Amino acid sequence: MTSVTDTASSLDQEHHHGPAKGLMRWVLTTNHKDIGSMYLWFSFIMFLTGGAMAMIIRAELFQPGLQIVEPAFFNQMTTMHGLIMVFGAVMPAFVGLANWMIPMMIGAPDMAMPRMNNWSFWILPFAAVMLVSTLFMEGGGPNFGWTFYAPLSTDYSPPSTTFFIFAIHMLGVSSIMGAINIIATILNLRAPGMTMMKMPMFVWTWLITAYLLIAVMPVLAGAVTMMLMDIHFGTSFFNAGGGGDPVLFQHIFWFFGHPEVYIMILPSFGIVSAIIPAFARKPLFGYTSMVYATASIAFLSFIVWAHHMFTVGIPLIGELFFMYATMLIAVPTGVKIFNWVTTMFRGSMTFETPMLFSTAFVVLFTIGGFSGLMLSIAPADFQYHDTYFVVAHFHYVLVPGAIFAIFAACYYWLPKWTGYMYDETLAKVHFWMSFIGMNLTFFPMHFVGLAGMPRRIPDYALQFANFNEMSSIGGFMFGTTQLLFLFIVIKCIRGGAKVEAKPWEGAEGLEWNVPSPAPYHTFTTPPDVK
């Protein structure tokens, strides 16, 4: 019987020397690095696509009374922007990073199921094209928000909704296959001697994320299947007129939707847990507590979904349960924040671009966490619900939380991927422009939200004009800056200063963030920070 290693090496030889040349090399590849690269490029294309839609939204909201697009098209943009950023940009980027790094981190020759890996990637471009193509169909694309609440998405939706449902199904199939592959790889292909509690934090966070994906993607599939039945087959799952319940849709959707936001944040925790120790020149503080905190967050994410639904009229006891369960998530998250800060404490820190993005992540993600804590308070949520305060909250979690972490990972591992060093000066410009643009865009949204400005509306009252102008300027600044990132990456791939085996000076042995063999109390502080 052939061993996994033999199979992988034969696949690798076939990949490099066989008939698969040129374009077909990428179509047929089973190499985890090639597939990781394709995921990352795909996600960046989707990031620019979803970002262009955000630019249309911000242009429309630049000043009140300025109608540069039709309200119906504005609704399509808010819907597609959310769907593309979640399913097209953030999730594939993390899967790409997992493909590239997990086999190398655990000493595996490749992913456990290389051919399934190829398939799970190639489903994505077709799903994305189908999703975007709905915009060009009769009646326009989905116009019911990225949460596609029924009955708006079933009884009053454009004909393209059927294609949207199929695209969501395909995206879900891809995610489930990727997750199965990651679990199989981590559990079966670790190098001898690498026990679970010696795995790098990035591997741990992805293992837990993969279980979340397998648990919740079928729930989303169930929701869109019921939508399909309501639209075409005369059922009334969500139609009150036929004995159904529109609130049922929200329960099913958010049972998927809340763990989904942790799927988009847990891999970030792993990335930051690799970068901060490397640039602080000391081991990650509290490795074991980080593992347990990640698992606790994943478990709690399943019992808080109805905090998205405080305004639907759930019983008081339900509001209390979901309020306290939501607040409880702050505890393991706080453990992680304090561990990162303690790792930095008295370290010999230097601030190369990956560390800049990681420290910005810690600070800004914490702000997003605090506004989330405000939203968890049930009676207060009646005021905040569906205002721009909610938009500010989740963008403070997802832009610094997911996107900054992805940037940090790309800068941190680009030298390893390409053999060349990226342009550090340009990268720092990219960081500061992104940092300023992001805060200028989303911080004012807290204020207009608290003042009562509703979300997903193409026009607004005069008193919100100044803050919206600031948000739009920040949005265009953030958006155009990402073209600089594209330039930096291409410049790095094409060549530059060759890197040594360990590109980050002074971070020896900490790149993979494996717990130090020495007990923590014997770890001495570097002489230059005493």
Short mmCIF file of C-alpha atoms in Angstrom, two decimals:
data_model
loop_
_atom_site.label_atom_id
_atom_site.label_comp_id
_atom_site.label_asym_id
_atom_site.label_seq_id
_atom_site.Cartn_x
_atom_site.Cartn_y
_atom_site.Cartn_z
CA MET A 1 0.00 0.00 0.00
CA THR A 2 1.45 3.39 -0.97
CA SER A 3 2.14 5.78 1.88
CA VAL A 4 0.70 9.28 1.96
CA THR A 5 4.22 10.67 1.52
CA ASP A 6 4.85 8.58 -1.61
CA THR A 7 1.51 9.63 -3.09
CA ALA A 8 2.21 13.29 -2.34
CA SER A 9 5.73 13.18 -3.78
CA SER A 10 4.50 11.43 -6.93
CA LEU A 11 1.77 14.04 -7.30
CA ASP A 12 4.43 16.71 -6.81
CA GLN A 13 6.67 15.20 -9.52
CA GLU A 14 3.73 14.89 -11.89
CA HIS A 15 2.91 18.48 -11.06
CA HIS A 16 6.39 19.75 -11.94
CA HIS A 17 7.49 17.44 -14.76
CA GLY A 18 4.37 15.84 -16.20
CA PRO A 19 2.05 16.94 -19.02
CA ALA A 20 0.51 19.71 -16.89
CA LYS A 21 2.28 22.78 -18.27
CA GLY A 22 1.40 26.45 -18.58
CA LEU A 23 -2.23 27.20 -17.81
CA MET A 24 -3.11 23.54 -17.24
CA ARG A 25 -0.56 23.45 -14.42
CA TRP A 26 -2.88 25.74 -12.44
CA VAL A 27 -6.08 23.99 -13.48
CA LEU A 28 -4.87 20.49 -12.55
CA THR A 29 -2.49 21.28 -9.68
CA THR A 30 -2.74 19.34 -6.44
CA ASN A 31 0.15 21.22 -4.81
CA HIS A 32 -0.97 22.96 -1.62
CA LYS A 33 1.22 26.00 -2.33
CA ASP A 34 -0.23 26.52 -5.82
CA ILE A 35 -3.77 26.14 -4.49
CA GLY A 36 -3.02 28.49 -1.59
CA SER A 37 -1.73 31.08 -4.07
CA MET A 38 -4.84 30.73 -6.25
CA TYR A 39 -7.10 31.18 -3.21
CA LEU A 40 -5.20 34.34 -2.25
CA TRP A 41 -5.35 35.84 -5.75
CA PHE A 42 -9.03 34.97 -6.07
CA SER A 43 -9.80 36.56 -2.71
CA PHE A 44 -7.90 39.72 -3.65
CA ILE A 45 -9.87 40.06 -6.92
CA MET A 46 -13.09 39.64 -4.93
CA PHE A 47 -11.81 42.14 -2.32
CA LEU A 48 -11.37 44.75 -5.06
CA THR A 49 -14.79 43.86 -6.54
CA GLY A 50 -16.58 44.15 -3.19
CA GLY A 51 -14.55 47.27 -2.45
CA ALA A 52 -15.69 48.91 -5.72
CA MET A 53 -19.28 48.31 -4.59
CA ALA A 54 -18.49 49.93 -1.23
CA MET A 55 -17.14 52.94 -3.17
CA ILE A 56 -20.50 53.25 -4.95
CA ILE A 57 -22.26 53.15 -1.56
CA ARG A 58 -19.95 55.81 -0.11
CA ALA A 59 -20.23 58.01 -3.23
CA GLU A 60 -24.03 57.89 -2.95
CA LEU A 61 -23.85 58.86 0.74
CA PHE A 62 -21.24 61.62 0.22
CA GLN A 63 -23.91 64.27 0.71
CA PRO A 64 -27.70 64.23 1.26
CA GLY A 65 -29.89 64.59 -1.80
CA LEU A 66 -27.09 63.43 -4.10
CA GLN A 67 -28.69 60.66 -6.19
CA ILE A 68 -25.94 59.28 -8.40
CA VAL A 69 -27.45 55.77 -8.51
CA GLU A 70 -31.03 54.52 -8.33
CA PRO A 71 -32.20 53.47 -4.82
CA ALA A 72 -32.83 49.94 -6.17
CA PHE A 73 -29.23 49.73 -7.42
CA PHE A 74 -28.00 51.10 -4.08
CA ASN A 75 -29.79 48.19 -2.36
CA GLN A 76 -28.16 45.73 -4.77
CA MET A 77 -24.75 47.23 -3.94
CA THR A 78 -25.22 46.91 -0.15
CA THR A 79 -26.32 43.28 -0.62
CA MET A 80 -23.54 42.27 -3.00
CA HIS A 81 -20.84 44.16 -1.10
CA GLY A 82 -21.60 42.16 2.05
CA LEU A 83 -21.91 38.79 0.31
CA ILE A 84 -18.74 39.23 -1.77
CA MET A 85 -16.64 40.44 1.16
CA VAL A 86 -17.75 37.54 3.40
CA PHE A 87 -17.86 34.62 0.96
CA GLY A 88 -15.49 35.89 -1.74
CA ALA A 89 -12.78 37.88 0.03
CA VAL A 90 -12.28 37.05 3.72
CA MET A 91 -13.05 33.32 3.84
CA PRO A 92 -11.04 32.30 0.71
CA ALA A 93 -8.08 34.40 1.91
CA PHE A 94 -7.96 32.47 5.18
CA VAL A 95 -8.34 29.14 3.36
CA GLY A 96 -5.46 30.22 1.08
CA LEU A 97 -3.26 30.98 4.08
CA ALA A 98 -4.24 27.62 5.62
CA ASN A 99 -3.32 25.81 2.40
CA TRP A 100 0.05 27.47 2.18
CA MET A 101 1.10 27.31 5.82
CA ILE A 102 -0.57 24.40 7.67
CA PRO A 103 1.29 21.55 5.88
CA MET A 104 4.61 23.36 6.43
CA MET A 105 3.80 24.19 10.05
CA ILE A 106 2.97 20.59 10.98
CA GLY A 107 5.62 18.96 8.77
CA ALA A 108 3.16 17.39 6.33
CA PRO A 109 4.08 16.73 2.66
CA ASP A 110 0.82 18.28 1.43
CA MET A 111 -2.84 18.46 2.38
CA ALA A 112 -4.45 15.10 3.21
CA MET A 113 -6.70 15.17 0.11
CA PRO A 114 -4.86 17.07 -2.63
CA ARG A 115 -7.36 16.44 -5.44
CA MET A 116 -10.32 17.46 -3.31
CA ASN A 117 -8.29 20.55 -2.48
CA ASN A 118 -8.12 21.42 -6.18
CA TRP A 119 -11.85 20.88 -6.56
CA SER A 120 -12.80 22.96 -3.54
CA PHE A 121 -10.87 25.88 -5.04
CA TRP A 122 -12.20 25.63 -8.60
CA ILE A 123 -15.82 25.68 -7.45
CA LEU A 124 -15.21 29.21 -6.13
CA PRO A 125 -14.64 31.24 -9.33
CA PHE A 126 -17.77 29.73 -10.88
CA ALA A 127 -19.84 30.47 -7.78
CA ALA A 128 -18.49 34.03 -7.68
CA VAL A 129 -19.24 34.61 -11.39
CA MET A 130 -22.78 33.32 -10.85
CA LEU A 131 -23.24 35.61 -7.84
CA VAL A 132 -21.99 38.72 -9.69
CA SER A 133 -23.89 37.80 -12.89
CA THR A 134 -27.21 38.28 -11.04
CA LEU A 135 -26.58 42.03 -11.30
CA PHE A 136 -26.99 41.79 -15.09
CA MET A 137 -30.19 39.74 -15.05
CA GLU A 138 -33.72 41.04 -15.67
CA GLY A 139 -34.99 42.78 -12.54
CA GLY A 140 -31.44 43.23 -11.21
CA GLY A 141 -29.46 41.39 -8.58
CA PRO A 142 -30.36 40.55 -4.96
CA ASN A 143 -31.66 43.75 -3.33
CA PHE A 144 -32.62 42.45 0.12
CA GLY A 145 -29.43 42.94 2.15
CA TRP A 146 -26.62 40.41 2.68
CA THR A 147 -28.75 38.72 5.39
CA PHE A 148 -31.50 38.11 2.76
CA TYR A 149 -34.36 38.07 5.28
CA ALA A 150 -37.55 36.30 4.17
CA PRO A 151 -40.26 37.18 3.14
CA LEU A 152 -38.46 40.08 1.42
CA SER A 153 -36.11 37.62 -0.31
CA THR A 154 -38.85 35.11 -1.19
CA ASP A 155 -42.10 36.94 -1.95
CA TYR A 156 -40.70 40.25 -3.21
CA SER A 157 -37.41 39.27 -4.74
CA PRO A 158 -36.14 39.67 -8.33
CA PRO A 159 -36.03 36.54 -10.57
CA SER A 160 -32.23 36.40 -10.15
CA THR A 161 -32.71 35.18 -6.54
CA THR A 162 -32.70 31.55 -7.76
CA PHE A 163 -29.19 32.00 -9.19
CA PHE A 164 -28.11 33.73 -5.98
CA ILE A 165 -29.31 30.66 -4.00
CA PHE A 166 -27.34 28.33 -6.29
CA ALA A 167 -24.20 30.49 -5.87
CA ILE A 168 -24.56 30.31 -2.06
CA HIS A 169 -24.89 26.52 -2.27
CA MET A 170 -21.69 26.25 -4.30
CA LEU A 171 -19.78 28.55 -1.94
CA GLY A 172 -20.95 26.39 0.96
CA VAL A 173 -19.87 23.13 -0.72
CA SER A 174 -16.41 24.62 -1.32
CA SER A 175 -16.11 25.70 2.33
CA ILE A 176 -17.18 22.31 3.69
CA MET A 177 -14.70 20.44 1.47
CA GLY A 178 -11.89 22.81 2.47
CA ALA A 179 -12.75 22.34 6.16
CA ILE A 180 -12.81 18.52 5.93
CA ASN A 181 -9.41 18.62 4.22
CA ILE A 182 -7.91 20.88 6.91
CA ILE A 183 -9.20 18.68 9.76
CA ALA A 184 -7.94 15.49 8.08
CA THR A 185 -4.54 17.10 7.45
CA ILE A 186 -4.07 18.38 11.01
CA LEU A 187 -5.26 15.20 12.73
CA ASN A 188 -3.47 12.69 10.46
CA LEU A 189 -0.36 14.26 8.94
CA ARG A 190 1.48 15.89 11.85
CA ALA A 191 5.21 15.15 11.99
CA PRO A 192 6.31 12.59 14.64
CA GLY A 193 6.61 14.27 18.03
CA MET A 194 4.25 17.14 17.23
CA THR A 195 1.51 16.61 19.80
CA MET A 196 -1.68 18.69 19.67
CA MET A 197 -0.39 21.03 22.36
CA LYS A 198 2.79 21.68 20.41
CA MET A 199 0.96 22.88 17.29
CA PRO A 200 1.37 26.53 16.29
CA MET A 201 -1.60 28.73 17.25
CA PHE A 202 -2.46 29.30 13.58
CA VAL A 203 -2.96 25.53 13.17
CA TRP A 204 -5.10 25.40 16.31
CA THR A 205 -7.32 28.30 15.28
CA TRP A 206 -7.85 26.75 11.85
CA LEU A 207 -8.67 23.33 13.30
CA ILE A 208 -11.40 24.91 15.44
CA THR A 209 -12.58 27.12 12.55
CA ALA A 210 -12.90 24.06 10.30
CA TYR A 211 -15.22 22.37 12.81
CA LEU A 212 -17.30 25.57 12.92
CA LEU A 213 -17.56 25.56 9.12
CA ILE A 214 -18.75 21.94 9.01
CA ALA A 215 -21.34 22.70 11.71
CA VAL A 216 -22.87 25.85 10.21
CA MET A 217 -22.59 25.73 6.41
CA PRO A 218 -25.31 23.02 6.16
CA VAL A 219 -27.58 25.30 8.23
CA LEU A 220 -27.14 28.05 5.63
CA ALA A 221 -27.81 25.48 2.90
CA GLY A 222 -31.04 24.55 4.68
CA ALA A 223 -32.13 28.19 4.86
CA VAL A 224 -31.56 28.87 1.14
CA THR A 225 -33.18 25.53 0.21
CA MET A 226 -36.31 26.52 2.13
CA MET A 227 -36.21 29.87 0.31
CA LEU A 228 -36.04 28.01 -3.00
CA MET A 229 -39.05 25.86 -2.02
CA ASP A 230 -41.04 28.96 -0.99
CA ILE A 231 -40.24 30.71 -4.28
CA HIS A 232 -40.83 27.82 -6.71
CA PHE A 233 -42.63 24.91 -5.06
CA GLY A 234 -45.54 26.46 -3.17
CA THR A 235 -44.28 25.83 0.37
CA SER A 236 -44.74 28.38 3.15
CA PHE A 237 -41.75 27.97 5.45
CA PHE A 238 -41.41 31.73 5.85
CA ASN A 239 -44.80 32.94 4.57
CA ALA A 240 -47.17 33.81 7.42
CA GLY A 241 -50.10 33.70 4.96
CA GLY A 242 -49.51 29.97 4.48
CA GLY A 243 -48.89 29.22 8.16
CA GLY A 244 -45.12 29.80 8.06
CA ASP A 245 -43.03 32.17 10.15
CA PRO A 246 -40.71 34.91 8.84
CA VAL A 247 -38.91 34.92 12.21
CA LEU A 248 -37.98 31.26 11.64
CA PHE A 249 -35.77 32.46 8.80
CA GLN A 250 -33.92 34.81 11.16
CA HIS A 251 -33.35 32.02 13.69
CA ILE A 252 -31.92 29.70 11.02
CA PHE A 253 -29.90 32.43 9.35
CA TRP A 254 -28.30 33.72 12.55
CA PHE A 255 -27.61 30.23 13.85
CA PHE A 256 -25.33 30.11 10.82
CA GLY A 257 -24.48 33.82 10.81
CA HIS A 258 -23.07 34.27 14.27
CA PRO A 259 -20.58 31.35 14.18
CA GLU A 260 -19.74 32.65 10.68
CA VAL A 261 -18.33 35.89 12.09
CA TYR A 262 -16.04 33.79 14.30
CA ILE A 263 -15.04 31.74 11.25
CA MET A 264 -13.85 35.08 9.85
CA ILE A 265 -11.95 36.07 13.02
CA LEU A 266 -10.43 32.93 14.61
CA PRO A 267 -7.74 32.44 11.90
CA SER A 268 -6.77 36.10 12.51
CA PHE A 269 -6.12 35.21 16.14
CA GLY A 270 -3.74 32.50 14.96
CA ILE A 271 -1.91 34.86 12.58
CA VAL A 272 -1.45 37.54 15.23
CA SER A 273 -0.32 34.89 17.74
CA ALA A 274 2.47 33.98 15.30
CA ILE A 275 3.56 37.54 14.43
CA ILE A 276 3.57 39.27 17.83
CA PRO A 277 5.99 36.76 19.47
CA ALA A 278 8.32 36.97 16.45
CA PHE A 279 8.62 40.77 16.63
CA ALA A 280 8.61 40.93 20.43
CA ARG A 281 11.44 38.32 20.42
CA LYS A 282 9.86 36.19 23.13
CA PRO A 283 7.49 33.19 23.24
CA LEU A 284 3.74 33.65 23.13
CA PHE A 285 2.50 34.20 26.68
CA GLY A 286 -0.09 31.67 27.86
CA TYR A 287 -0.14 29.23 24.93
CA THR A 288 -2.45 26.75 26.70
CA SER A 289 -4.92 29.43 27.75
CA MET A 290 -4.96 30.68 24.14
CA VAL A 291 -5.97 27.23 22.89
CA TYR A 292 -8.75 26.90 25.49
CA ALA A 293 -9.91 30.50 24.91
CA THR A 294 -10.23 29.79 21.15
CA ALA A 295 -12.27 26.65 21.83
CA SER A 296 -14.48 28.54 24.34
CA ILE A 297 -15.19 31.31 21.82
CA ALA A 298 -16.15 28.68 19.23
CA PHE A 299 -18.53 26.94 21.66
CA LEU A 300 -20.13 30.19 22.86
CA SER A 301 -20.63 31.38 19.27
CA PHE A 302 -23.41 28.76 18.92
CA ILE A 303 -25.52 29.98 21.84
CA VAL A 304 -25.71 33.72 21.17
CA TRP A 305 -27.41 33.94 17.76
CA ALA A 306 -30.63 35.66 18.90
CA HIS A 307 -28.77 38.81 19.97
CA HIS A 308 -29.25 39.76 16.30
CA MET A 309 -32.99 39.47 16.90
CA PHE A 310 -33.73 41.35 20.14
CA THR A 311 -36.29 43.47 18.28
CA VAL A 312 -38.44 40.60 16.92
CA GLY A 313 -40.31 40.14 20.20
CA ILE A 314 -38.59 37.16 21.86
CA PRO A 315 -39.65 36.46 25.49
CA LEU A 316 -37.89 38.37 28.26
CA ILE A 317 -36.15 35.22 29.52
CA GLY A 318 -34.81 34.69 25.99
CA GLU A 319 -33.48 38.26 25.86
CA LEU A 320 -31.77 37.77 29.22
CA PHE A 321 -30.19 34.45 28.21
CA PHE A 322 -28.85 35.76 24.91
CA MET A 323 -27.67 39.00 26.53
CA TYR A 324 -25.62 37.25 29.22
CA ALA A 325 -24.34 34.53 26.84
CA THR A 326 -23.14 37.25 24.47
CA MET A 327 -21.39 39.15 27.26
CA LEU A 328 -19.67 35.92 28.29
CA ILE A 329 -17.77 35.82 24.96
CA ALA A 330 -15.88 38.90 26.18
CA VAL A 331 -14.09 36.71 28.77
CA PRO A 332 -12.11 34.32 26.49
CA THR A 333 -11.61 37.18 24.02
CA GLY A 334 -10.18 39.29 26.85
CA VAL A 335 -7.85 36.41 27.75
CA LYS A 336 -6.44 36.50 24.21
CA ILE A 337 -6.04 40.31 24.21
CA PHE A 338 -4.19 40.25 27.56
CA ASN A 339 -1.97 37.38 26.37
CA TRP A 340 -0.94 39.36 23.28
CA VAL A 341 -0.28 42.49 25.33
CA THR A 342 1.73 40.45 27.87
CA THR A 343 3.71 38.89 25.02
CA MET A 344 4.64 42.41 23.88
CA PHE A 345 5.43 43.57 27.44
CA ARG A 346 9.20 44.03 27.93
CA GLY A 347 9.90 42.42 24.56
CA SER A 348 12.59 43.74 22.20
CA MET A 349 9.94 44.96 19.80
CA THR A 350 10.57 46.24 16.30
CA PHE A 351 7.77 47.53 14.11
CA GLU A 352 8.09 46.08 10.65
CA THR A 353 4.86 46.07 8.61
CA PRO A 354 3.50 42.71 9.88
CA MET A 355 3.89 43.94 13.47
CA LEU A 356 2.24 47.30 12.62
CA PHE A 357 -0.81 45.51 11.23
CA SER A 358 -0.84 43.13 14.23
CA THR A 359 -0.69 45.89 16.86
CA ALA A 360 -3.37 47.83 14.96
CA PHE A 361 -5.40 44.61 14.98
CA VAL A 362 -5.17 44.32 18.79
CA VAL A 363 -6.18 47.95 19.42
CA LEU A 364 -8.93 48.31 16.80
CA PHE A 365 -10.39 44.84 17.29
CA THR A 366 -10.75 45.71 20.99
CA ILE A 367 -12.74 48.84 20.04
CA GLY A 368 -14.99 46.62 17.91
CA GLY A 369 -15.36 44.28 20.89
CA PHE A 370 -16.44 47.10 23.18
CA SER A 371 -19.11 48.34 20.75
CA GLY A 372 -20.24 44.70 20.50
CA LEU A 373 -20.60 44.62 24.27
CA MET A 374 -22.83 47.72 24.01
CA LEU A 375 -24.96 45.99 21.36
CA SER A 376 -25.32 42.91 23.58
CA ILE A 377 -27.29 44.90 26.16
CA ALA A 378 -30.85 43.97 25.15
CA PRO A 379 -32.73 47.17 26.18
CA ALA A 380 -30.03 49.38 24.63
CA ASP A 381 -30.04 47.29 21.44
CA PHE A 382 -33.59 48.44 20.73
CA GLN A 383 -32.04 51.88 20.12
CA TYR A 384 -28.92 50.70 18.26
CA HIS A 385 -30.61 48.06 16.07
CA ASP A 386 -30.40 48.71 12.31
CA THR A 387 -28.54 52.01 12.76
CA TYR A 388 -25.06 52.89 11.52
CA PHE A 389 -23.77 52.02 15.01
CA VAL A 390 -24.13 48.35 14.05
CA VAL A 391 -22.32 49.02 10.75
CA ALA A 392 -19.49 50.72 12.67
CA HIS A 393 -19.30 47.79 15.11
CA PHE A 394 -18.97 44.97 12.64
CA HIS A 395 -16.62 46.89 10.36
CA TYR A 396 -14.35 47.54 13.35
CA VAL A 397 -14.35 43.80 13.94
CA LEU A 398 -13.95 42.69 10.32
CA VAL A 399 -11.68 45.32 8.73
CA PRO A 400 -8.94 45.45 11.41
CA GLY A 401 -9.91 41.98 12.66
CA ALA A 402 -9.94 39.97 9.43
CA ILE A 403 -8.46 42.16 6.68
CA PHE A 404 -5.59 43.69 8.69
CA ALA A 405 -4.65 40.20 9.89
CA ILE A 406 -4.64 38.94 6.28
CA PHE A 407 -2.35 41.85 5.30
CA ALA A 408 -0.11 41.08 8.29
CA ALA A 409 0.10 37.41 7.24
CA CYS A 410 0.90 38.30 3.62
CA TYR A 411 3.73 40.64 4.61
CA TYR A 412 5.02 38.20 7.24
CA TRP A 413 5.11 35.19 4.92
CA LEU A 414 5.76 36.84 1.53
CA PRO A 415 9.55 36.46 1.97
CA LYS A 416 9.01 32.76 2.71
CA TRP A 417 6.69 32.35 -0.29
CA THR A 418 8.73 34.24 -2.88
CA GLY A 419 12.32 34.21 -1.63
CA TYR A 420 12.37 38.01 -1.98
CA MET A 421 11.84 40.83 0.51
CA TYR A 422 8.97 43.22 -0.21
CA ASP A 423 9.53 47.01 -0.23
CA GLU A 424 9.31 47.87 3.50
CA THR A 425 8.90 51.63 2.90
CA LEU A 426 5.97 51.20 0.52
CA ALA A 427 4.46 48.61 2.87
CA LYS A 428 4.56 51.08 5.77
CA VAL A 429 2.86 53.69 3.54
CA HIS A 430 0.21 51.05 2.79
CA PHE A 431 -0.26 50.41 6.50
CA TRP A 432 -0.60 54.06 7.56
CA MET A 433 -2.92 54.96 4.66
CA SER A 434 -5.08 51.90 5.46
CA PHE A 435 -5.05 52.67 9.19
CA ILE A 436 -6.06 56.33 8.74
CA GLY A 437 -8.55 55.56 5.96
CA MET A 438 -10.20 52.77 7.94
CA ASN A 439 -10.65 54.88 11.09
CA LEU A 440 -11.81 57.90 9.11
CA THR A 441 -14.42 55.72 7.39
CA PHE A 442 -15.88 53.80 10.30
CA PHE A 443 -15.34 55.85 13.46
CA PRO A 444 -17.84 58.63 12.49
CA MET A 445 -20.44 55.90 11.86
CA HIS A 446 -20.65 55.36 15.65
CA PHE A 447 -21.84 58.95 16.02
CA VAL A 448 -24.42 58.99 13.19
CA GLY A 449 -25.67 55.62 14.44
CA LEU A 450 -26.16 56.82 18.01
CA ALA A 451 -27.91 59.89 16.56
CA GLY A 452 -30.37 57.54 14.82
CA MET A 453 -29.27 57.28 11.19
CA PRO A 454 -30.69 54.01 9.77
CA ARG A 455 -28.49 51.69 7.68
CA ARG A 456 -29.11 50.57 4.07
CA ILE A 457 -30.85 53.84 3.13
CA PRO A 458 -29.58 55.78 0.08
CA ASP A 459 -30.42 59.23 1.46
CA TYR A 460 -30.46 60.88 4.88
CA ALA A 461 -31.32 63.99 6.88
CA LEU A 462 -29.08 67.06 6.76
CA GLN A 463 -27.72 66.71 10.32
CA PHE A 464 -25.78 63.58 9.31
CA ALA A 465 -24.01 65.27 6.37
CA ASN A 466 -20.63 66.13 7.91
CA PHE A 467 -19.91 62.72 9.39
CA ASN A 468 -21.00 60.99 6.18
CA GLU A 469 -18.67 63.21 4.17
CA MET A 470 -15.79 62.17 6.44
CA SER A 471 -16.75 58.49 6.08
CA SER A 472 -16.84 58.75 2.28
CA ILE A 473 -13.45 60.48 2.07
CA GLY A 474 -11.98 57.81 4.41
CA GLY A 475 -13.60 55.06 2.35
CA PHE A 476 -12.07 56.27 -0.91
CA MET A 477 -8.71 56.69 0.83
CA PHE A 478 -8.85 53.12 2.19
CA GLY A 479 -10.05 51.71 -1.14
CA THR A 480 -7.45 53.33 -3.39
CA THR A 481 -4.65 52.40 -0.94
CA GLN A 482 -5.30 48.71 -1.68
CA LEU A 483 -4.00 49.24 -5.22
CA LEU A 484 -0.67 50.06 -3.57
CA PHE A 485 -0.79 46.66 -1.84
CA LEU A 486 -1.28 45.01 -5.25
CA PHE A 487 1.78 46.89 -6.55
CA ILE A 488 3.90 45.86 -3.52
CA VAL A 489 2.99 42.17 -3.90
CA ILE A 490 3.66 42.06 -7.67
CA LYS A 491 6.95 43.95 -7.19
CA CYS A 492 7.99 41.41 -4.53
CA ILE A 493 7.06 38.38 -6.66
CA ARG A 494 9.03 39.74 -9.63
CA GLY A 495 12.19 39.99 -7.57
CA GLY A 496 14.10 42.19 -5.19
CA ALA A 497 16.45 41.70 -2.29
CA LYS A 498 16.97 37.96 -1.72
CA VAL A 499 16.01 36.86 1.79
CA GLU A 500 17.92 34.53 4.06
CA ALA A 501 16.40 31.37 5.52
CA LYS A 502 15.12 33.36 8.50
CA PRO A 503 14.00 36.71 7.14
CA TRP A 504 12.98 38.31 10.43
CA GLU A 505 16.23 39.19 12.17
CA GLY A 506 16.35 38.15 15.82
CA ALA A 507 13.14 36.12 15.65
CA GLU A 508 14.93 32.76 15.37
CA GLY A 509 12.96 29.77 16.54
CA LEU A 510 9.84 31.82 17.08
CA GLU A 511 8.58 31.91 13.50
CA TRP A 512 6.28 28.97 14.02
CA ASN A 513 5.28 30.09 17.49
CA VAL A 514 5.75 26.65 19.03
CA PRO A 515 5.89 26.86 22.86
CA SER A 516 9.44 27.34 24.12
CA PRO A 517 10.99 24.13 25.51
CA ALA A 518 12.24 26.11 28.53
CA PRO A 519 9.72 26.83 31.30
CA TYR A 520 8.42 30.40 31.09
CA HIS A 521 9.89 31.46 34.43
CA THR A 522 13.44 30.75 33.21
CA PHE A 523 13.00 32.96 30.13
CA THR A 524 15.33 35.91 30.53
CA THR A 525 14.55 39.42 29.29
CA PRO A 526 16.80 40.52 26.40
CA PRO A 527 19.60 42.79 27.74
CA ASP A 528 18.63 45.80 25.62
CA VAL A 529 15.25 46.24 27.30
CA LYS A 530 16.32 45.88 30.95
#
